CSV table of C-alpha atoms in Angstrom, one decimal:
chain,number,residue,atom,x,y,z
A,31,UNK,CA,-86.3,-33.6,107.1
A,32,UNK,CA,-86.7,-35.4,110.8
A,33,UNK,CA,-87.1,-39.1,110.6
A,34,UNK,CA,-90.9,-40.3,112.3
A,35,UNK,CA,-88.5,-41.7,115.1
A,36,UNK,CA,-87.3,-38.2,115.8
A,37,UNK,CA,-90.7,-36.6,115.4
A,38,UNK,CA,-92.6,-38.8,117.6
A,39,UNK,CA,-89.4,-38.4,120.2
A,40,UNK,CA,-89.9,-34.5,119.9
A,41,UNK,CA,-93.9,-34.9,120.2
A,42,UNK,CA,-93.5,-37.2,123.1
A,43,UNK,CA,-91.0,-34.6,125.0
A,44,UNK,CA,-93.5,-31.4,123.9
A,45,UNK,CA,-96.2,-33.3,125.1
A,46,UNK,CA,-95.6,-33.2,128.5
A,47,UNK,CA,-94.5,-29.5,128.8
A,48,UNK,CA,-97.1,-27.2,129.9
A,49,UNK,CA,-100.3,-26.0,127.4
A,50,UNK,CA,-99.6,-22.3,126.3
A,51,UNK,CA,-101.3,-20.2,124.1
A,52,UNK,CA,-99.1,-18.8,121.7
A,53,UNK,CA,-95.2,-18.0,121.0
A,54,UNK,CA,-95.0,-14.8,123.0
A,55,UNK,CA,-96.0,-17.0,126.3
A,56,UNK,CA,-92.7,-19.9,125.9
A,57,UNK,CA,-90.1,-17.7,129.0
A,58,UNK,CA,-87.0,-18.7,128.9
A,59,UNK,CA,-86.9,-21.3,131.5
A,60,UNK,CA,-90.0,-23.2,129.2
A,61,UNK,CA,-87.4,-22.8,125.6
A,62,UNK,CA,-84.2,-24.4,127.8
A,63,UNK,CA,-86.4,-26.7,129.2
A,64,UNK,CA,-87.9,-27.6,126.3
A,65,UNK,CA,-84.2,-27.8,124.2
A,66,UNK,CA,-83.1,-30.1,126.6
A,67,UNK,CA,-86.2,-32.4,125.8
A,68,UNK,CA,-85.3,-32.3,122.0
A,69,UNK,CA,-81.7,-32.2,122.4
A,70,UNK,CA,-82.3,-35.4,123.9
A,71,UNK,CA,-84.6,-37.1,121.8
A,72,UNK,CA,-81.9,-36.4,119.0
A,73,UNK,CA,-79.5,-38.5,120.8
A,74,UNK,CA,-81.1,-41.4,120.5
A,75,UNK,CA,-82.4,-40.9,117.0
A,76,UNK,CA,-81.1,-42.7,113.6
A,77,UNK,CA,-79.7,-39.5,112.6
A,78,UNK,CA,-77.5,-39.4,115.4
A,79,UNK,CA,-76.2,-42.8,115.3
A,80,UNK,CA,-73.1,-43.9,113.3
A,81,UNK,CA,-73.7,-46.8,111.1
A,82,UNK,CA,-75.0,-49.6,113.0
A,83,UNK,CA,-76.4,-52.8,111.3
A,84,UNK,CA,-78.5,-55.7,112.3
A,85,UNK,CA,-76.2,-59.0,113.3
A,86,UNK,CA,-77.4,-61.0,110.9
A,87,UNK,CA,-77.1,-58.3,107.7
A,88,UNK,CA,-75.6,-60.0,105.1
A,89,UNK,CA,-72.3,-59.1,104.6
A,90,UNK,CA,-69.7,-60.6,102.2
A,91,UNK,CA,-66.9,-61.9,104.2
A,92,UNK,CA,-65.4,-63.7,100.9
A,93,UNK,CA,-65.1,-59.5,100.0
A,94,UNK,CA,-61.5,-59.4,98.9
A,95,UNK,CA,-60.0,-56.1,100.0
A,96,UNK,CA,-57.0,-56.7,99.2
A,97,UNK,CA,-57.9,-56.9,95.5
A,98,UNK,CA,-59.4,-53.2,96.0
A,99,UNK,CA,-56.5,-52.1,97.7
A,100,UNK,CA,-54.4,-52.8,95.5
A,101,UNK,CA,-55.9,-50.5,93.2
A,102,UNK,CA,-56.3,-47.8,95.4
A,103,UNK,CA,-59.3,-48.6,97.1
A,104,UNK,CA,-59.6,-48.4,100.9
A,105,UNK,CA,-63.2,-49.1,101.7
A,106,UNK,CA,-63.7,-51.0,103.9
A,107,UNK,CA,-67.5,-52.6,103.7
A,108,UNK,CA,-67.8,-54.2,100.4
A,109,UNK,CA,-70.5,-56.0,98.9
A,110,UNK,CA,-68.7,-58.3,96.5
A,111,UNK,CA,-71.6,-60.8,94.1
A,112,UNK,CA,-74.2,-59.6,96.0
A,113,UNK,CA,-77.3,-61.6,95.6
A,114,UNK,CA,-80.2,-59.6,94.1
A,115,UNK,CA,-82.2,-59.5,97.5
A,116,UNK,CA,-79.3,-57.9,99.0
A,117,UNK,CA,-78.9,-55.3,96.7
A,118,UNK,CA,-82.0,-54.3,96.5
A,119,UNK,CA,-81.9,-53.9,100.6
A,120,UNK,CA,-78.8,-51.7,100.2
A,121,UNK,CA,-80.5,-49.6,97.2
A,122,UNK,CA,-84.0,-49.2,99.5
A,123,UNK,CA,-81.7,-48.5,102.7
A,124,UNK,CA,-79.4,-45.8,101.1
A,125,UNK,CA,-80.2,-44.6,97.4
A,126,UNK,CA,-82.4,-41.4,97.6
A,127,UNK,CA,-85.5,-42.0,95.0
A,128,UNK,CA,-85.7,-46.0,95.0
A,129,UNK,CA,-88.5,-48.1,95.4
A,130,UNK,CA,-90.0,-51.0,94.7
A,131,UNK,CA,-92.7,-51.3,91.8
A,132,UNK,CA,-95.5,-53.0,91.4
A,133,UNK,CA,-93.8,-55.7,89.0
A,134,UNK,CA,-91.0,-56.5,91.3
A,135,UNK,CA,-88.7,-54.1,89.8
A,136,UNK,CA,-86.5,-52.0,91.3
A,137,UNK,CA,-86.6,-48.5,90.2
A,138,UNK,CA,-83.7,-46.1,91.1
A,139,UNK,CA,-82.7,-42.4,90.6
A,140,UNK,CA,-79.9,-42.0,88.0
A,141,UNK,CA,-79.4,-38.4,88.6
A,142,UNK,CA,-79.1,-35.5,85.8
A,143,UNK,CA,-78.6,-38.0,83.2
A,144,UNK,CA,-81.5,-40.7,82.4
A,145,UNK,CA,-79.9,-41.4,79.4
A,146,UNK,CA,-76.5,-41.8,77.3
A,147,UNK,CA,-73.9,-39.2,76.8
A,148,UNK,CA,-72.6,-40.3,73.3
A,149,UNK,CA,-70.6,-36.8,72.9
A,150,UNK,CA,-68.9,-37.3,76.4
A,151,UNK,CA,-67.5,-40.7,75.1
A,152,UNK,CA,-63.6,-41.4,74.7
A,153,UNK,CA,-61.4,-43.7,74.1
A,154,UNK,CA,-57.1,-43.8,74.9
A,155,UNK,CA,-55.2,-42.7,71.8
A,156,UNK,CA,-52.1,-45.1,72.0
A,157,UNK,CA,-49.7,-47.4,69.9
A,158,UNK,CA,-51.6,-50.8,70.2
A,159,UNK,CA,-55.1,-48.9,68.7
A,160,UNK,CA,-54.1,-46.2,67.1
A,161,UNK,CA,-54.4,-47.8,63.7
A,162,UNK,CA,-57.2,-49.9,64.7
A,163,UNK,CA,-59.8,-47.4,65.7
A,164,UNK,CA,-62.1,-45.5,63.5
A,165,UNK,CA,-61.2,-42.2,65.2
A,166,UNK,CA,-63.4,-39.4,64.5
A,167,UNK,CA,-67.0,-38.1,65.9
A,168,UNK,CA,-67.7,-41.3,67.3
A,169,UNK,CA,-64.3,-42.2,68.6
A,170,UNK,CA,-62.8,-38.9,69.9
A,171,UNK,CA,-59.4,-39.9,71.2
A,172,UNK,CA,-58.0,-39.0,74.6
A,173,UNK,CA,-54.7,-38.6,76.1
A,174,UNK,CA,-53.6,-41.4,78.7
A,175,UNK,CA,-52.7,-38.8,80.7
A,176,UNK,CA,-55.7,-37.6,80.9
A,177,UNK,CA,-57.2,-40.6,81.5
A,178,UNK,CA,-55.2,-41.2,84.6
A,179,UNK,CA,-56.6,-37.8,85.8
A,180,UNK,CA,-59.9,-39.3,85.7
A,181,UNK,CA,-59.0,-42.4,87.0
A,182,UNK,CA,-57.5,-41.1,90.0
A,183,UNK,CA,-60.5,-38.7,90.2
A,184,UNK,CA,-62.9,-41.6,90.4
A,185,UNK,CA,-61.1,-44.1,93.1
A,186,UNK,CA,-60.5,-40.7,95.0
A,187,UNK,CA,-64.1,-40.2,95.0
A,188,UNK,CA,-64.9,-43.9,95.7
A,189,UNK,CA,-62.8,-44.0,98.7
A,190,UNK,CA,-64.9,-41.3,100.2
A,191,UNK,CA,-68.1,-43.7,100.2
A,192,UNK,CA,-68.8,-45.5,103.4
A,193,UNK,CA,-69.7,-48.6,100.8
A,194,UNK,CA,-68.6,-50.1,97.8
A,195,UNK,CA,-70.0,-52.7,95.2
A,196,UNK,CA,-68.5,-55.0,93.0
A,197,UNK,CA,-69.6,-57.7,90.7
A,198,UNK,CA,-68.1,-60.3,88.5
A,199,UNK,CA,-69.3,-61.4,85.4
A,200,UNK,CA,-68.6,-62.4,82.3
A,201,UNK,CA,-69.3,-60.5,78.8
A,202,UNK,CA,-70.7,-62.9,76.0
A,203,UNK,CA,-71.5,-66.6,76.6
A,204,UNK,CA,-69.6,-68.6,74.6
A,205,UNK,CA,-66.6,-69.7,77.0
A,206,UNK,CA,-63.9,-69.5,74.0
A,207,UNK,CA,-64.8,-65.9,73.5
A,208,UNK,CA,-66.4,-64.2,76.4
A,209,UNK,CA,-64.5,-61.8,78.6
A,210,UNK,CA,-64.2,-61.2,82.1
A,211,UNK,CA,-65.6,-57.9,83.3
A,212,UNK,CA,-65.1,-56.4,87.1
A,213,UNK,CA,-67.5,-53.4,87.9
A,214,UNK,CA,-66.5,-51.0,91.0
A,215,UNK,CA,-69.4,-48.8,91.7
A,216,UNK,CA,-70.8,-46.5,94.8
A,217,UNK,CA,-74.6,-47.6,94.2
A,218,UNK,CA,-76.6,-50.7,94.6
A,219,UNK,CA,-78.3,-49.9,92.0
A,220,UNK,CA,-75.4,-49.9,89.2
A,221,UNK,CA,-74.1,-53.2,90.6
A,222,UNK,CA,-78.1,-55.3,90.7
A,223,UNK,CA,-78.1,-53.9,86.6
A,224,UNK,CA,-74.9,-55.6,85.5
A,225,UNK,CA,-75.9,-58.9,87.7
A,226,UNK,CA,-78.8,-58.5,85.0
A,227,UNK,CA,-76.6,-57.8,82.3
A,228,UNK,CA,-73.4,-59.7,82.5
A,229,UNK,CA,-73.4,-63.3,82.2
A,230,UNK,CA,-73.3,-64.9,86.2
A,231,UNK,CA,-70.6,-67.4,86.5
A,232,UNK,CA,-71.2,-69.7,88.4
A,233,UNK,CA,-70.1,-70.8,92.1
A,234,UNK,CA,-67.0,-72.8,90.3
A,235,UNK,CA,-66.1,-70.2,88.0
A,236,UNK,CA,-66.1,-67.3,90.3
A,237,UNK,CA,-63.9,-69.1,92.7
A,238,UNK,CA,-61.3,-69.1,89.8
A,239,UNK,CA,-62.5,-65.9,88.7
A,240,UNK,CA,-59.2,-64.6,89.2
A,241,UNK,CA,-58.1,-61.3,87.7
A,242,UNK,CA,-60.7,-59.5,85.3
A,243,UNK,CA,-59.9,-58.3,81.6
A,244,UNK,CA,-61.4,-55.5,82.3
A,245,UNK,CA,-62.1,-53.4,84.8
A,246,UNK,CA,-64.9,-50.7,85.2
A,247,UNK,CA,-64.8,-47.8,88.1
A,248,UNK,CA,-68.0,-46.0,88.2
A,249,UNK,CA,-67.7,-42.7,90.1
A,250,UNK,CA,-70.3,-41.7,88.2
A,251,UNK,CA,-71.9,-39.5,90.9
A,252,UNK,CA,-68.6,-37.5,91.0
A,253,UNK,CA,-68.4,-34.8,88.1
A,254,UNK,CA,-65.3,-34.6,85.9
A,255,UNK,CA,-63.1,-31.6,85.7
A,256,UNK,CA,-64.1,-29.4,82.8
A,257,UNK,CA,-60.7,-28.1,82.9
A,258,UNK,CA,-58.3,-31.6,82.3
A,259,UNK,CA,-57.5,-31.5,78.7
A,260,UNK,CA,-60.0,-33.3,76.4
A,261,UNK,CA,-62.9,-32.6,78.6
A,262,UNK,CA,-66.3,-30.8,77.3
A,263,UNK,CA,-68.0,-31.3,79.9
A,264,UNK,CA,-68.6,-32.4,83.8
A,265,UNK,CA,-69.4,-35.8,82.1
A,266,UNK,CA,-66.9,-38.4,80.6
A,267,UNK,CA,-66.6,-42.3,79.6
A,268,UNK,CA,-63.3,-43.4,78.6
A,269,UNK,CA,-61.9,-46.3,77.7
A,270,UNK,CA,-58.4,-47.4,78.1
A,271,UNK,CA,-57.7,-50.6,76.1
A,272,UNK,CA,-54.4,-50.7,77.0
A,273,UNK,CA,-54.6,-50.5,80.6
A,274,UNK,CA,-58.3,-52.3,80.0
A,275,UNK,CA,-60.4,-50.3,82.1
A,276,UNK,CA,-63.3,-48.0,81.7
A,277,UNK,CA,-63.9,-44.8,84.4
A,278,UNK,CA,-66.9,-43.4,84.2
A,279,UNK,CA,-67.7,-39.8,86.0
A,280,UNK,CA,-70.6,-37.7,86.0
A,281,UNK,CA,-73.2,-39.4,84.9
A,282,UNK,CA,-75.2,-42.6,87.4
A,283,UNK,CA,-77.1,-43.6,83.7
A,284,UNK,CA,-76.7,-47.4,84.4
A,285,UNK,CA,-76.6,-48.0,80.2
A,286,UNK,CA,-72.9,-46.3,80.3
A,287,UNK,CA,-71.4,-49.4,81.7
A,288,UNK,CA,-73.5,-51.9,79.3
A,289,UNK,CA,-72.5,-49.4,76.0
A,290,UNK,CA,-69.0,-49.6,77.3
A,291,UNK,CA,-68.9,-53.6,77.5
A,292,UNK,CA,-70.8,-53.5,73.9
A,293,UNK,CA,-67.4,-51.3,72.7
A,294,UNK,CA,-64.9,-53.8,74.0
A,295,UNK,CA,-66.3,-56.6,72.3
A,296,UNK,CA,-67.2,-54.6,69.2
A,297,UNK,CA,-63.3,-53.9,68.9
A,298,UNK,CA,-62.2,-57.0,70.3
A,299,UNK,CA,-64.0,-59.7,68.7
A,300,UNK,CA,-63.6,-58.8,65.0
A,301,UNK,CA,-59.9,-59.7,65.3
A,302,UNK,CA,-60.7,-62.9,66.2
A,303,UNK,CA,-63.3,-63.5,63.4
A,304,UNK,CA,-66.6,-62.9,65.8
A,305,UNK,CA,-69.2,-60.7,64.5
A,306,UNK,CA,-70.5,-59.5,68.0
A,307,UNK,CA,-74.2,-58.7,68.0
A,308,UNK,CA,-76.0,-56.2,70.3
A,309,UNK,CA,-79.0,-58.6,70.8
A,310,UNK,CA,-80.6,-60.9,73.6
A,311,UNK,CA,-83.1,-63.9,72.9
A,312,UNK,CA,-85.6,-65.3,75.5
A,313,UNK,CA,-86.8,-68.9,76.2
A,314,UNK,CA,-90.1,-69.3,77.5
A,315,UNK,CA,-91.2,-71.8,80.3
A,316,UNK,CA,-92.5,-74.4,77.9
């Protein structure tokens, strides 16, 4: 669909063209005449334009690249901590089906899925869990091969978007027993719900932030291949805790990357004497 720039260009350029009264009256002189017109309004139209930004947008330029690069990751505009107000620019300026609703709240499209894909869920079959974990229904195992397929499918697919997020935080409050978690995701909106639901260190602790325990890539927008070994579907979650990472494909449900925090700390903090609760309490103002 034309933007209302382009549409009031192409009005402005049909308006001054000569009244005719119907199709069969436009000669050929009138249609190149008239292409011309439109073919020129399109130039100067948003749609036209490669990505241009006001000066003062904000911009990250504490982003570390490098950090991405290392693991794979070429992108070059990154939004890295985000505030809020930022994000919810980014998810108003380039995520199909946002808005903004009448409490404040951002609401975003999350594709196919608006919910969890327990059944799609895996975790890595290998030595330091494979007596650990209750394997079964619940916890079907995967290969780590083929979790390396998916992980390569997923930074492939994010180093085809023009933009990248990532946030730090940390899972669980407690300093002694939290754990630092690094999301990687394509949309705004993914990276504004774990600001909400990760712990926000603060300007201290995320300068010494330094390398997460785990890592999440959401490619979620990208579909897995039904055909890799393991796979039922075009979804899958799998968690590595070996390599500790998460890739997430086929599915933008935000919830995938909160149930897969919940899973790490569910296995890890046991075997530190923890009981790890999937709860929240609020304080009021007075």
């Amino acid at each position: 669909m034309a933007s209302r720039s382009v549409m009031r260009s192409l009005t402005r350029a049909l308006r001054h063209s000569r009244p005719v009264r119907g199709f069969r009256a436009l000669g050929t002189s009138r249609i190149l005449s008239d292409r011309s017109k439109i073919a020129e309004a399109l130039k100067s139209s948003p749609a036209s334009m490669k990505h241009q930004f006001p000066a003062d947008y904000h911009i990250f330029e504490d982003a570390d690249l490098e950090m991405l690069h290392n693991l794979g990751i070429h992108t070059e505009w990154v939004q890295h901590n985000a505030r809020p107000g930022t994000l919810y620019d980014e998810a108003l300026r380039y995520e199909k089906g946002s808005a903004i609703l009448s409490t404040g709240a951002l609401a975003a499209f999350s594709g196919a899925k608006t919910g969890r894909s327990p059944l799609d869920k895996r975790v890595v079959l290998e030595e330091s869990t494979e007596n650990d974990v209750w394997w079964g229904p619940v916890n079907v195992p995967l290969s780590e091969n083929t979790f390396k397929i998916n992980r390569e499918r997923a930074i492939d697919y994010l180093n085809t978007r023009e933009r990248l997020y990532v946030f730090d935080g940390f899972a669980g409050w407690d300093p002694d027993y939290r754990y630092k978690i690094r999301v990687i995701t394509s949309r705004a909106y993914h990276a504004l719900f774990m600001h909400n639901m990760l712990i926000r260190p603060t300007e201290e602790e995320l300068l010494n932030f330094g390398e997460p325990d785990y890592t999440i890539y959401n490619g979620g927008a990208f579909p897995a291949n039904r055909a890799t070994d393991g796979m039922t579907s075009g979804t899958s979650v799998s968690l590595n805790f070996k390599s500790r990472e998460v890739v997430i494909l086929g599915t933008q449900y935000a919830g995938e990357m909160k149930k897969g925090v919940f899973t790490i700390m569910n296995y890890l903090l046991p075997k530190r004497g923890i009981l790890s609760m999937h709860a929240s309490a609020n304080e009021g103002k007075d």
